[in-house]
Protein backbone atom coordinates (compact mmCIF):
# COMPACT_ATOMS: atom_id res chain seq x y z
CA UNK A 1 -23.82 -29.73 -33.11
CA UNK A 2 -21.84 -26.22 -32.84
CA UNK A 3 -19.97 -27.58 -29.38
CA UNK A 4 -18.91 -30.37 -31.54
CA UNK A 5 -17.82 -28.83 -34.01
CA UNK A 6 -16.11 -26.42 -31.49
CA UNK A 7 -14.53 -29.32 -29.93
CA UNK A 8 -13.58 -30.90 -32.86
CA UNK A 9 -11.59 -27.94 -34.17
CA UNK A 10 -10.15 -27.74 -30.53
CA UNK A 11 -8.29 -31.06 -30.91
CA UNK A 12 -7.16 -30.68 -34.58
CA UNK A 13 -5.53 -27.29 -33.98
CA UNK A 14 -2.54 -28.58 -32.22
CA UNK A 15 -1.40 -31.47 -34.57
CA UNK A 16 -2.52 -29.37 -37.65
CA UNK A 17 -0.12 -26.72 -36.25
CA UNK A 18 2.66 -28.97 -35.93
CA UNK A 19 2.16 -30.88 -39.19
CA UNK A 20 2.31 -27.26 -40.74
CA UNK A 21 5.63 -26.82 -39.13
CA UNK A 22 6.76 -30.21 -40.55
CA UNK A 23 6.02 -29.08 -44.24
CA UNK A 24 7.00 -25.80 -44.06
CA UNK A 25 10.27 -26.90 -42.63
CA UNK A 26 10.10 -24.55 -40.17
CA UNK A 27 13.84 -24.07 -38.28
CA UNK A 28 12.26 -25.00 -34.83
CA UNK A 29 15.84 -23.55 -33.22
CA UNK A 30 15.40 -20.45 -34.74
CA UNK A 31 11.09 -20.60 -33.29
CA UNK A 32 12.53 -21.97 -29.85
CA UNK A 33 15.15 -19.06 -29.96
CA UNK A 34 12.04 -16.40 -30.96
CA UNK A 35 10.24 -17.76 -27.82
CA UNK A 36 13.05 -17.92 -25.57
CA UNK A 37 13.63 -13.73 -26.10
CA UNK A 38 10.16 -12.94 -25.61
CA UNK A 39 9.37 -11.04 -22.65
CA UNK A 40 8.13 -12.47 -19.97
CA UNK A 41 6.04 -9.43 -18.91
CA UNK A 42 4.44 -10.66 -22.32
CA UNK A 43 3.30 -13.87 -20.96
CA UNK A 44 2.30 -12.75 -18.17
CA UNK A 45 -0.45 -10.01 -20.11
CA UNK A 46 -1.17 -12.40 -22.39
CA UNK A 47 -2.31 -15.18 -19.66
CA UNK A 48 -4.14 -12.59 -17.43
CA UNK A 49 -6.08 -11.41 -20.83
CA UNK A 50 -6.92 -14.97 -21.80
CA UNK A 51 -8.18 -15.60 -18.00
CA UNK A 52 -10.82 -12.73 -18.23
CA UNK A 53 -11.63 -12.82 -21.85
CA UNK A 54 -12.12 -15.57 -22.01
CA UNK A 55 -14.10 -15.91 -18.64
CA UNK A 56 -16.55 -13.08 -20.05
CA UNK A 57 -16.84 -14.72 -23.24
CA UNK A 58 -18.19 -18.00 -21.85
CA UNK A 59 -20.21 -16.11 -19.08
CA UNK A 60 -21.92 -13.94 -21.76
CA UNK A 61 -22.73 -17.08 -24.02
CA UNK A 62 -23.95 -18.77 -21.36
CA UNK A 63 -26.11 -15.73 -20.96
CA UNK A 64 -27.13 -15.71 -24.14
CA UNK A 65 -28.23 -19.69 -24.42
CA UNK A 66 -30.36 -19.47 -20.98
CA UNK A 67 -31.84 -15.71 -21.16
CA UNK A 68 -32.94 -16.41 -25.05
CA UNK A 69 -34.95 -19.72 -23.68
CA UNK A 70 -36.11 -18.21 -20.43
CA UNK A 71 -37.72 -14.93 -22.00
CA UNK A 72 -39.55 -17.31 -24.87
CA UNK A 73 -40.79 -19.92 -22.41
CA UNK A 74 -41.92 -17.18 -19.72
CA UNK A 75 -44.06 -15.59 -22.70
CA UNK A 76 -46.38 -18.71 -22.20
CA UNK A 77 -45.41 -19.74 -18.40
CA UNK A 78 -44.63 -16.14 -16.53
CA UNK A 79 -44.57 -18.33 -13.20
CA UNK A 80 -40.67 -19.28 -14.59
CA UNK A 81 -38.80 -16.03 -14.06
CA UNK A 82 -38.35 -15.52 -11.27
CA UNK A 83 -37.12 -19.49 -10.25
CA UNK A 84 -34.85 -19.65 -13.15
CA UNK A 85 -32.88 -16.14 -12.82
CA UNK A 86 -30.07 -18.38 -10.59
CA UNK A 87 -29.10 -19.82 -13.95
CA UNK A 88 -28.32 -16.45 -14.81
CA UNK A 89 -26.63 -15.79 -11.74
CA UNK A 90 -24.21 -18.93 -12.12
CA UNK A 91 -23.37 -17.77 -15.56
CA UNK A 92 -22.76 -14.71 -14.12
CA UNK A 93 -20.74 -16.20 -11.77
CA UNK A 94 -17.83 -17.48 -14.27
CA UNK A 95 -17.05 -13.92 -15.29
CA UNK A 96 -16.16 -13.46 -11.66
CA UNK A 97 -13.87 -16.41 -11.11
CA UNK A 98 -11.80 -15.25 -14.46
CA UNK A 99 -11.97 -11.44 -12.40
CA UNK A 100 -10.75 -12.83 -9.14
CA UNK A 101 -8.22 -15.25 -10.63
CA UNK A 102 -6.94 -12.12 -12.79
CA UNK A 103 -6.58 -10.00 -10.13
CA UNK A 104 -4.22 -13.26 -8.18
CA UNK A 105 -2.15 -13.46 -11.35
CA UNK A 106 -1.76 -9.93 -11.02
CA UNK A 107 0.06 -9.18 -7.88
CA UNK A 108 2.18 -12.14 -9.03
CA UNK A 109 3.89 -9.81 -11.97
CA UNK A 110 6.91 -7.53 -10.18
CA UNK A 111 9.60 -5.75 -11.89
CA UNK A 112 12.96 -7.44 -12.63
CA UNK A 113 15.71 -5.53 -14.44
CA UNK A 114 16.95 -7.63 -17.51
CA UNK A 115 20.32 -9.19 -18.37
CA UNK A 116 23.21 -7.30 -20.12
CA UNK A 117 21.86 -8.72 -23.06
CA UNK A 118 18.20 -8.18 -22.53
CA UNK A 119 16.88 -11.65 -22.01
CA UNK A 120 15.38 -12.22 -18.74
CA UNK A 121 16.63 -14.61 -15.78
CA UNK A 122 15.82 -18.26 -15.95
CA UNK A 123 12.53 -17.52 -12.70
CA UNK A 124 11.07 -14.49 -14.59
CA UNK A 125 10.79 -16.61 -17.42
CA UNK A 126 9.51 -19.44 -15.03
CA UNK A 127 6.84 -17.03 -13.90
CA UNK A 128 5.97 -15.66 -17.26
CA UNK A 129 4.85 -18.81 -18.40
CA UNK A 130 3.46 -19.72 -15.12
CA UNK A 131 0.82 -17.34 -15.14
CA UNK A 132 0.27 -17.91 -19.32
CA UNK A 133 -0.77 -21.36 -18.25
CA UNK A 134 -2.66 -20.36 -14.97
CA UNK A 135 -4.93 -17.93 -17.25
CA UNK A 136 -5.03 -19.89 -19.87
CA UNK A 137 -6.35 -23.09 -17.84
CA UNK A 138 -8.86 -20.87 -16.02
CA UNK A 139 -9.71 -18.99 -18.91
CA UNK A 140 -10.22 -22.31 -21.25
CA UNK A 141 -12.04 -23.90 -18.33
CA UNK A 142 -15.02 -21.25 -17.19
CA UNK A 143 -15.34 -20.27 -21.38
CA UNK A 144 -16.28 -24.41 -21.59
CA UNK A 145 -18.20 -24.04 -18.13
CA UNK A 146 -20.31 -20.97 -19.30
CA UNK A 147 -21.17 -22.99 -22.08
CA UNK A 148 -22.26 -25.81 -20.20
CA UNK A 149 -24.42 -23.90 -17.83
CA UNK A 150 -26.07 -21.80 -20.46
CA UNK A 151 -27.18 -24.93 -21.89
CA UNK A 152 -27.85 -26.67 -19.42
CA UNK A 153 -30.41 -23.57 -17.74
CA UNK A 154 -31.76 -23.32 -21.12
CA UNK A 155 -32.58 -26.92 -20.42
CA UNK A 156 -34.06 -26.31 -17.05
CA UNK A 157 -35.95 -23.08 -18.25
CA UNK A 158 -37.40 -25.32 -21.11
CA UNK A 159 -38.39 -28.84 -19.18
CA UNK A 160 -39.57 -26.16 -15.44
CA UNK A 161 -42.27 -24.11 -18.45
CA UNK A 162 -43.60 -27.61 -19.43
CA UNK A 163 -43.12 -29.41 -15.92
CA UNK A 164 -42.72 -27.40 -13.05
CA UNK A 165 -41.08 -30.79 -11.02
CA UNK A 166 -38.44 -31.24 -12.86
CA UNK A 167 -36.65 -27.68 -12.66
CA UNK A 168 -34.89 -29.65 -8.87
CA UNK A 169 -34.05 -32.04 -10.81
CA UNK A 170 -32.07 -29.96 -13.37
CA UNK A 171 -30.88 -27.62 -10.95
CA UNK A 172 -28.74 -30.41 -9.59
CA UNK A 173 -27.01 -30.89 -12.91
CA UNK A 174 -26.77 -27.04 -13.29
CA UNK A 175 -24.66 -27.47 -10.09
CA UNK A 176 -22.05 -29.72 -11.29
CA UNK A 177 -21.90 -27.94 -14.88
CA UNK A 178 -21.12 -24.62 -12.71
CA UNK A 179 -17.99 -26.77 -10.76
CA UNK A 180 -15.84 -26.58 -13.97
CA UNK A 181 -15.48 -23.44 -13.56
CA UNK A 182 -14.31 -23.83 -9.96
CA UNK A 183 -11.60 -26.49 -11.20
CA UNK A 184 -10.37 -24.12 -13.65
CA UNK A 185 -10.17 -21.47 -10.75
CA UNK A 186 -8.34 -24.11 -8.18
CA UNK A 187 -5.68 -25.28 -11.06
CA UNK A 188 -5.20 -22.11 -12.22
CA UNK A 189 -4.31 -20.74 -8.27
CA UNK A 190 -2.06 -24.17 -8.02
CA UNK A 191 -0.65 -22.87 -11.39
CA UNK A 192 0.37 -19.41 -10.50
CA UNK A 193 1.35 -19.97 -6.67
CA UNK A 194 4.72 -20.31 -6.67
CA UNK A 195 5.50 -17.99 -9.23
CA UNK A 196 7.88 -15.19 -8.88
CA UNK A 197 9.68 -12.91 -10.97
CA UNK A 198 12.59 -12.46 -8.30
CA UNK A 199 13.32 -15.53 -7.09
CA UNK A 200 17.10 -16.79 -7.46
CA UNK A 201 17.85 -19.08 -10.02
């Protein structure tokens, strides 16, 4: 019920931010002009942040869901530990794709002297925004995979405690919950790979 309501929320956000605009009459030159003069350097922080926050966010949830299952249902079957510890691991594992992505975007970010009048060239600001979305897509992508591995190795913990044939089974599903967060890591490299902060414009 909570990831609906999550996603829910997700999908409002965006049209209840623009509708806002729309009745505050916001002047949207004036908010395109604000963005325009924004650093690109800021992007760039602000995208590599997302891309590990939020990694260790949905790592640690997913942590959370499947180690609060797996320590109740080993109090009655102890045999479960030590089988379901690679949900765990593959929770663990989305905290490294945000690291490893982060440190890509990273060595993207070099230093460009700015215009006479401050603003920034036309591929720093390309590359700014470049690595905003390649964080943000990997970031938004292995917080919704933790997620879906925590609950699904809650799952598995749960169903291996009552029926120790089925935790194969669920594995298998465990799998393809953990392959978000490789999608997120492949789009997010795509994203980012032809970004540079000194290339002519």
């Amino acid at each position: 019920m909570k990831a609906l309501m999550l996603g829910t929320a997700a999908l409002l956000w965006l049209p209840s931010f623009l509708l806002l605009l729309y009745l505050l009459q916001v002047d949207l030159n004036y908010l395109f002009f604000l963005f325009k003069n924004i650093s690109p350097y800021f992007w760039s922080a602000l995208g590599i942040s997302l891309c590990v926050g939020l990694s260790v966010v949905g790592a640690a949830w997913g942590i959370f869901i499947t180690g609060s299952s797996l320590v109740g249902a080993a109090i009655r079957e102890p045999r479960i530990t030590s089988k379901n510890l690679i949900s765990i691991i593959f929770c663990e594992a989305v905290a490294i794709y945000g690291v490893i992505v982060a440190i890509i975007l990273q060595t993207k970010v070099e230093a460009v002297k700015p215009n006479e009048d401050g603003s920034f060239g036309l591929a720093a600001a390309n590359a700014g925004y470049a690595i905003l979305g390649a964080g943000s897509v990997t970031g938004w992508a292995n917080l919704a995979c933790g997620l879906s591995v925590g609950i699904v190795g809650s799952s598995a913990a749960l169903s291996d405690a009552a029926n120790s044939t089925l935790f194969v089974k669920i594995l298998v599903v465990e799998i393809f919950a953990s392959a978000l967060g490789l999608f997120g890591v492949i789009i997010g490299i795509i994203m980012a790979g032809n970004a540079s902060f000194t290339a002519q414009s």
